mmCIF file of C-alpha atoms in Angstrom:
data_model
loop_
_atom_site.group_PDB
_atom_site.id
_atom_site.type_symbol
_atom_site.label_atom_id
_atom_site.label_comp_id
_atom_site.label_asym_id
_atom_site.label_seq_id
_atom_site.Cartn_x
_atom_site.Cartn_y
_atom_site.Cartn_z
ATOM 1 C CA UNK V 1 109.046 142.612 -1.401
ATOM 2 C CA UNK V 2 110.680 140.805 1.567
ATOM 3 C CA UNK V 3 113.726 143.332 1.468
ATOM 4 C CA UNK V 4 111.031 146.058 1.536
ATOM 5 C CA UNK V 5 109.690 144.500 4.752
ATOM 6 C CA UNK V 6 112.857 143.892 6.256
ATOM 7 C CA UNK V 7 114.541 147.893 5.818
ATOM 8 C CA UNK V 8 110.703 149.139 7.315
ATOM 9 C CA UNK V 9 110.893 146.816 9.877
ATOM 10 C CA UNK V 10 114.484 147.483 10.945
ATOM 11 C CA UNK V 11 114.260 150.886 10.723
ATOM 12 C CA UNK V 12 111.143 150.977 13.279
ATOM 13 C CA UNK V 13 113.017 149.025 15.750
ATOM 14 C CA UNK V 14 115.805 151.343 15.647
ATOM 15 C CA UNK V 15 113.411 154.575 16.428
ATOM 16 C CA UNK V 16 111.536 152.881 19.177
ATOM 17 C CA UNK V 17 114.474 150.595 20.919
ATOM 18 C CA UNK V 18 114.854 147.139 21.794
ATOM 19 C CA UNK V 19 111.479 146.241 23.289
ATOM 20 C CA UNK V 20 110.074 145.798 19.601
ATOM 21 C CA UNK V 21 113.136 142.941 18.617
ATOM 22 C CA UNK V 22 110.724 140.051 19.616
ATOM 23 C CA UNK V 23 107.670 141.463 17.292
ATOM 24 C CA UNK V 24 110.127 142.257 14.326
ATOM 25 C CA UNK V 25 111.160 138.746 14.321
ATOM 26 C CA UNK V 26 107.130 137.771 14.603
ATOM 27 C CA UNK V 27 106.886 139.859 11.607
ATOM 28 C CA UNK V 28 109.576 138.444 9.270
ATOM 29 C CA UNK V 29 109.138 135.013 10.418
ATOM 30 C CA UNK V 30 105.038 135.997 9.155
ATOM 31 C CA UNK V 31 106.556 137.020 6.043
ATOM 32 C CA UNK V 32 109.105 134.155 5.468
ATOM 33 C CA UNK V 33 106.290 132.207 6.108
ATOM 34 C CA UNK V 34 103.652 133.595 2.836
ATOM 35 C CA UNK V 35 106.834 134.100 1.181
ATOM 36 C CA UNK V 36 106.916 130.471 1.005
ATOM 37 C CA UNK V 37 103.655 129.355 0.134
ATOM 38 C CA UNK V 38 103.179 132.162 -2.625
ATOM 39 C CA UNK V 39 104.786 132.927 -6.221
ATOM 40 C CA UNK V 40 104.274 135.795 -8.556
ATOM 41 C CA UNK V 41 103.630 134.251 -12.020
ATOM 42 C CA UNK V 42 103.936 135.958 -15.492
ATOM 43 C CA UNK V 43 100.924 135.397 -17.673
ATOM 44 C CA UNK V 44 99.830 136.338 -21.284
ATOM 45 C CA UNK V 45 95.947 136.249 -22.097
ATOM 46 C CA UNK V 46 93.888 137.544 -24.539
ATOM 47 C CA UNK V 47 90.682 139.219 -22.409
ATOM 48 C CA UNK V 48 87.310 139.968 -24.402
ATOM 49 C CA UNK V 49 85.739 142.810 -22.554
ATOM 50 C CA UNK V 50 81.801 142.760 -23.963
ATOM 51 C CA UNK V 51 80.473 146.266 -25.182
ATOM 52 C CA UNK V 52 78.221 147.209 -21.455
ATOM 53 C CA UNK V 53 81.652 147.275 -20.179
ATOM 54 C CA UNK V 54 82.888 149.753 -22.034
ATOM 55 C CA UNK V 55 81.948 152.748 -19.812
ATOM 56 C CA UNK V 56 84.378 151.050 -17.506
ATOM 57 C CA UNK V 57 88.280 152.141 -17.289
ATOM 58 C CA UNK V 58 90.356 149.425 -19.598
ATOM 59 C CA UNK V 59 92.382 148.347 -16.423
ATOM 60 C CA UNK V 60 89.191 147.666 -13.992
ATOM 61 C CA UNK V 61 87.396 145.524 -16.817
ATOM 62 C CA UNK V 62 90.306 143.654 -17.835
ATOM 63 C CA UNK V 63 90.982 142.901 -13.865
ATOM 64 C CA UNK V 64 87.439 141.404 -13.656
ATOM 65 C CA UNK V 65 87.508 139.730 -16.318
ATOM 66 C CA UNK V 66 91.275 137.829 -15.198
ATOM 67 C CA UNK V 67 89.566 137.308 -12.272
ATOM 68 C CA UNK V 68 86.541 135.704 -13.437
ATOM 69 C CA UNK V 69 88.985 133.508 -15.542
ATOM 70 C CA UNK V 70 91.567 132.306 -12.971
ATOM 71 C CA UNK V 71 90.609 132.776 -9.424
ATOM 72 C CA UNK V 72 90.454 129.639 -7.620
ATOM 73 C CA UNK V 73 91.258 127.587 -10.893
ATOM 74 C CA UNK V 74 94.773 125.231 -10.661
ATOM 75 C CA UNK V 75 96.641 125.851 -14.348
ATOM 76 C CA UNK V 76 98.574 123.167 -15.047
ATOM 77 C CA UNK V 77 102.196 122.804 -13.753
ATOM 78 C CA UNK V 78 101.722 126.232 -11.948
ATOM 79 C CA UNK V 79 99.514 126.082 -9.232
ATOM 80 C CA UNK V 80 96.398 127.545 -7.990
ATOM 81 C CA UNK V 81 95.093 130.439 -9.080
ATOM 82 C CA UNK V 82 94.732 132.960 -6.020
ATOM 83 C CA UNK V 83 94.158 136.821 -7.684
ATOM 84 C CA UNK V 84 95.461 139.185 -9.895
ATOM 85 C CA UNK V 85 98.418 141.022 -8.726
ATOM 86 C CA UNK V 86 99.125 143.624 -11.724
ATOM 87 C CA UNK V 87 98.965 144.512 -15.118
ATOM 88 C CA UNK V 88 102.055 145.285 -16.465
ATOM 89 C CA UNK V 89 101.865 145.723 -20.562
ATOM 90 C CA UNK V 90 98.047 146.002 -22.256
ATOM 91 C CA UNK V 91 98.620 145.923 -26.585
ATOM 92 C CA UNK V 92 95.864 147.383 -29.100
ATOM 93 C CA UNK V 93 92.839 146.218 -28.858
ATOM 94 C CA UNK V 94 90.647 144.760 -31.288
ATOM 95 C CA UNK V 95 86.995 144.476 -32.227
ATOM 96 C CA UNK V 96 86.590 141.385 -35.047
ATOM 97 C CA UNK V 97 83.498 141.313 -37.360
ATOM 98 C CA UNK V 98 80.294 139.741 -36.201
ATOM 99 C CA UNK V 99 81.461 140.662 -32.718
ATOM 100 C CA UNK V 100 81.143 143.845 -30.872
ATOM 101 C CA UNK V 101 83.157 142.877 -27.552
ATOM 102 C CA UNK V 102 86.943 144.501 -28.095
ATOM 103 C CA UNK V 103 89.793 141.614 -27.735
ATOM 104 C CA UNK V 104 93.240 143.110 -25.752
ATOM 105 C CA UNK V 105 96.172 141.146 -25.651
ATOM 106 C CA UNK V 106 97.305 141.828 -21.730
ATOM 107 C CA UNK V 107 100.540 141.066 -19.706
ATOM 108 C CA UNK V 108 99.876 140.663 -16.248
ATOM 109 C CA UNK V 109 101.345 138.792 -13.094
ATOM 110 C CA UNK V 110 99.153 136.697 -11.244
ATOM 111 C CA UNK V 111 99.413 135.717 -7.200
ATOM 112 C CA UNK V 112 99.363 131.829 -7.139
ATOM 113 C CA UNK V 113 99.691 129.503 -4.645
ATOM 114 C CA UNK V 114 102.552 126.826 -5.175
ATOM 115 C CA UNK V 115 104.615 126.272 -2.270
ATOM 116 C CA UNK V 116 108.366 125.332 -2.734
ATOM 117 C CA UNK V 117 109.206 121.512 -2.204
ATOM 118 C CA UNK V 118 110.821 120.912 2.087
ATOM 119 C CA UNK V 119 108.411 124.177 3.111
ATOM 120 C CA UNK V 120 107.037 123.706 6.547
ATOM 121 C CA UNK V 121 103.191 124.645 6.174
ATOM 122 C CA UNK V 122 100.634 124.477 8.831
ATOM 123 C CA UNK V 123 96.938 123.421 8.298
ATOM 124 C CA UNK V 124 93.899 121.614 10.261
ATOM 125 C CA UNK V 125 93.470 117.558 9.503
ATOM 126 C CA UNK V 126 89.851 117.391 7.326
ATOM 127 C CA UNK V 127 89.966 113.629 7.962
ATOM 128 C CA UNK V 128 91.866 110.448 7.945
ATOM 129 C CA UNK V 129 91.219 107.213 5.589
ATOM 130 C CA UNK V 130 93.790 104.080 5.219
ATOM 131 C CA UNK V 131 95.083 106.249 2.275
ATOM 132 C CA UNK V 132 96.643 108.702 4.965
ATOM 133 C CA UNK V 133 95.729 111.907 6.861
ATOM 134 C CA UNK V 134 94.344 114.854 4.523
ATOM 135 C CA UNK V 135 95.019 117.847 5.338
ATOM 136 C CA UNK V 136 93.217 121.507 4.712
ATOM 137 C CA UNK V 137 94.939 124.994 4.640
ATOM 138 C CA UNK V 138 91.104 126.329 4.319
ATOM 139 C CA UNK V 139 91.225 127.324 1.076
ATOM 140 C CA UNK V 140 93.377 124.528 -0.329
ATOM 141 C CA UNK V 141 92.153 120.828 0.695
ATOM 142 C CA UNK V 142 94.305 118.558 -2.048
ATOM 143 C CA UNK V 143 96.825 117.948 0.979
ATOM 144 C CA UNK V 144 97.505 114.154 2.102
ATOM 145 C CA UNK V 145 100.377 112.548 4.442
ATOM 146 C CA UNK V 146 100.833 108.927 3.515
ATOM 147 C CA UNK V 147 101.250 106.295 6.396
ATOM 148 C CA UNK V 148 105.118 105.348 5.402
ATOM 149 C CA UNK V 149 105.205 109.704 6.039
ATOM 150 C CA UNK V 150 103.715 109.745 9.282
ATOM 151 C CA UNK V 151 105.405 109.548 12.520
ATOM 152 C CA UNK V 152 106.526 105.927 12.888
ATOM 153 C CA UNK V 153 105.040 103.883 14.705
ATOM 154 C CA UNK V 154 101.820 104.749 13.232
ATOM 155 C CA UNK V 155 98.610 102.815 13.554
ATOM 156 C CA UNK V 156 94.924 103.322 11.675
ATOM 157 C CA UNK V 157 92.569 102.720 14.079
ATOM 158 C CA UNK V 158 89.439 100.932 10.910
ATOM 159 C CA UNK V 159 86.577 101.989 14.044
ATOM 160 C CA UNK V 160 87.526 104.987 14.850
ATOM 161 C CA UNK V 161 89.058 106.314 11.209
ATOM 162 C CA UNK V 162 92.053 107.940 12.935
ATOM 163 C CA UNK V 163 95.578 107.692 12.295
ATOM 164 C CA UNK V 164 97.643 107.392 15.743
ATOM 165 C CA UNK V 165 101.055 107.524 16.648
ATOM 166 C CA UNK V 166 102.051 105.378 18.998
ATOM 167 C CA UNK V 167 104.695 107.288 20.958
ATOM 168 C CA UNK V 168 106.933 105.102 23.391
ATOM 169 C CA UNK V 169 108.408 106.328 26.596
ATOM 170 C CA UNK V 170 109.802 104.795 29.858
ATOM 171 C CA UNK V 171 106.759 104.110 31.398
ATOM 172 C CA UNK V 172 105.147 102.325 27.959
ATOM 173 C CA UNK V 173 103.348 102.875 25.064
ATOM 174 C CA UNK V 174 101.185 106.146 24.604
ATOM 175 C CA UNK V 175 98.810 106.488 21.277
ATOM 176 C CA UNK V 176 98.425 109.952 20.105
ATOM 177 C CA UNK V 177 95.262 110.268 18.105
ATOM 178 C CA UNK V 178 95.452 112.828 14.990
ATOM 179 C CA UNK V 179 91.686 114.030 15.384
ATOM 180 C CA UNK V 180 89.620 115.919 12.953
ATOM 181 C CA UNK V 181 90.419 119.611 13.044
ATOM 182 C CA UNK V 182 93.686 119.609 14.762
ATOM 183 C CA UNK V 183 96.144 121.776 13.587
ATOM 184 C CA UNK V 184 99.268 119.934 12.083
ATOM 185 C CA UNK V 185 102.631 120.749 11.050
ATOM 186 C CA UNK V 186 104.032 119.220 8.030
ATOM 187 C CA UNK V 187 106.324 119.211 4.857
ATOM 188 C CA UNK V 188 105.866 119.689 1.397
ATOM 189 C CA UNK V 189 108.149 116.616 0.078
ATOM 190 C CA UNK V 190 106.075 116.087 -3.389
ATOM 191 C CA UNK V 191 103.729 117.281 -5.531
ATOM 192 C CA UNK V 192 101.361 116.152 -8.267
ATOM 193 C CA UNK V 193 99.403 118.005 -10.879
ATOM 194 C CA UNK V 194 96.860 116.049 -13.254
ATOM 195 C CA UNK V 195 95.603 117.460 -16.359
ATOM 196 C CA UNK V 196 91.803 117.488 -16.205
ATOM 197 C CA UNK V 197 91.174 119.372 -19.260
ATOM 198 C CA UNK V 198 88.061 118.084 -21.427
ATOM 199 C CA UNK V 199 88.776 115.497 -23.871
ATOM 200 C CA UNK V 200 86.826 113.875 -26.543
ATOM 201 C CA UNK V 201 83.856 111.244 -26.130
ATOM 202 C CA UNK V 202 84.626 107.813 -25.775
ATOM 203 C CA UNK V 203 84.679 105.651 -28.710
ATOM 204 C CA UNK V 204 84.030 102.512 -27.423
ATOM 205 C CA UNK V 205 80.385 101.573 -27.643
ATOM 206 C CA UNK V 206 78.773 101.451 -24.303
ATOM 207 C CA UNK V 207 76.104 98.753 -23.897
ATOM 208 C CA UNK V 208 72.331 99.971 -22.715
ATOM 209 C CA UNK V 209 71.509 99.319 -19.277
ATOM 210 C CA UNK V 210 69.134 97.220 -18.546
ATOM 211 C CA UNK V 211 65.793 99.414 -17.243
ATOM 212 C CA UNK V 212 67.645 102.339 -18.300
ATOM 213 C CA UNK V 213 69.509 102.078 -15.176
ATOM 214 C CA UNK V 214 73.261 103.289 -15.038
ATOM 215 C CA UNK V 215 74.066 101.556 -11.800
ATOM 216 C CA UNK V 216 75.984 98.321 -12.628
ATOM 217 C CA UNK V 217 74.828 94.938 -11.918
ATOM 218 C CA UNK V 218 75.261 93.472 -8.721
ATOM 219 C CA UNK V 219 78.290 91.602 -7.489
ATOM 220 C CA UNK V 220 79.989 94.047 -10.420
ATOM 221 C CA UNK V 221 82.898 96.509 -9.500
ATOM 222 C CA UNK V 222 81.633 100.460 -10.889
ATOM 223 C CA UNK V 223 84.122 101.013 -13.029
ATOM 224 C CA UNK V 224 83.061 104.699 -13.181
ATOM 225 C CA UNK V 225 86.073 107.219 -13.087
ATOM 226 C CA UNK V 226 86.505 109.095 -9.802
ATOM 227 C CA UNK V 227 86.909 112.452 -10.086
ATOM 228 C CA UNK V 228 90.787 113.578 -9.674
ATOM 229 C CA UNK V 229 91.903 116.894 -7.882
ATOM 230 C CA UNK V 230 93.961 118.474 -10.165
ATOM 231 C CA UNK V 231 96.687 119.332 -8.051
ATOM 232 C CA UNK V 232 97.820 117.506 -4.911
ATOM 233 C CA UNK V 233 100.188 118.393 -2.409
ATOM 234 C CA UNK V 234 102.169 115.548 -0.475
ATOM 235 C CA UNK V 235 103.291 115.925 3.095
ATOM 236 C CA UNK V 236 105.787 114.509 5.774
ATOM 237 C CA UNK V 237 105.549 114.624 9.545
ATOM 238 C CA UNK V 238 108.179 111.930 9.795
ATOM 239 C CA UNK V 239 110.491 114.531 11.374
ATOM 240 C CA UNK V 240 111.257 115.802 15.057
ATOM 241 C CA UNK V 241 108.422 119.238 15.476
ATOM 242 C CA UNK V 242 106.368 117.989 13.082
ATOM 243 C CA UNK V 243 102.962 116.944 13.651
ATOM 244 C CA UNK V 244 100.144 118.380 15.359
ATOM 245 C CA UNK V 245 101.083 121.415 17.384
ATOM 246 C CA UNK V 246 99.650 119.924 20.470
ATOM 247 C CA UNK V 247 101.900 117.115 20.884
ATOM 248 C CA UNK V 248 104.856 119.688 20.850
ATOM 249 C CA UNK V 249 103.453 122.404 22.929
ATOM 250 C CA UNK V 250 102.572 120.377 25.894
#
């Protein structure tokens, strides 16, 4: 795909001259740039396509129905689910007794986002906390910076809920605050996926609340699990250019 690009690209700049060098670069840089944040993925699923959809080409069911499946899901150790790219291999299909929906065995590659570790993303800060600055690429949130990945010094200012970095020059100490909805410049150094599939029901016996109320008693800690993104990125501005854009473009 990029080397696609790249021959189209070159061989418009050589029919129109030199004046287009600047936007070809634009362009591959653009490129580069999804290149990074995006992977092709190989997938094998078995899609049940219910009998109203028959009427329907094969392909065009079996596309909604991937997409009803994956899209905007995070599978395990692979990323999130964006949309379905192609199908490249459908086998017989199959309709089982006691069910009239057919059952295809399909090969298809999926476009999922999973962006390689040191890859210099850009996104808007959603918020800051003492945990460290979280970060949103608008349709991926699960980003945080840590303090010790900030640029150092770096100070949380508890009234304000801000992170700051306090930037020294010649004439002193400046703090520059890393506001809500300022775009930042960071990179990927880490990531974590947690498996939140469904598991079992507890077997310890759980006592009955008092009133039937679930809130514990007071001057008790809630011990009540938080619920866990499945997949987190972790990011670094600890470098020269990185940070918000505004502190390098002034």
């Amino acid at each position: 795909m990029f080397w696609s690009v790249t021959v189209a690209v070159r061989a418009q700049s050589s029919l129109l001259g030199g004046s287009v060098c600047l936007s070809v670069c634009l362009v591959l840089v653009r490129v580069w740039f999804w290149l990074r944040m995006f992977v092709l993925v190989e997938m094998v699923d078995t899609v049940r396509i219910p009998p109203w959809s028959f009427h329907r080409q094969l392909n065009d069911a079996i596309a909604e129905e991937l997409n009803k499946k994956l899209a905007n899901k995070v599978v395990y150790n692979v990323g999130l689910c964006i949309c379905l790219y192609d199908i490249t291999k459908l086998e017989d299909s199959y309709i089982f007794p006691g069910d009239g929906a057919s059952h295809t065995k399909v090969h298809f590659r999926y476009v999922v986002f999973h962006p390689f570790l040191d890859a210099i993303l850009v996104g808007k800060i959603k918020g800051c906390s003492a945990e460290g600055v979280h970060v949103s690429l608008g349709f991926f949130d699960d980003i945080i910076i840590p303090p010790e990945s900030l640029q150092q010094p770096a100070k949380f200012d508890d009234a304000e809920q801000v992170w700051m970095w306090e930037y020294e020059t010649d004439e002193g100490t400046h703090d520059l605050y890393m506001d809500q909805g300022e775009e930042i410049r960071f990179r990927v150094v880490d990531e974590v996926f947690i498996d939140t599939s469904p598991t079992g029901p507890s077997t310890e016996k759980e006592a009955p609340s008092a009133a039937g109320s679930t809130a514990p008693p007071a001057g008790v800690e809630d011990t009540t699990p938080q619920k866990k993104a499945p997949y987190t990125l972790i990011g670094s501005v600890s470098e020269p250019g990185l940070g918000l854009l505004s502190w390098w473009n002034s």
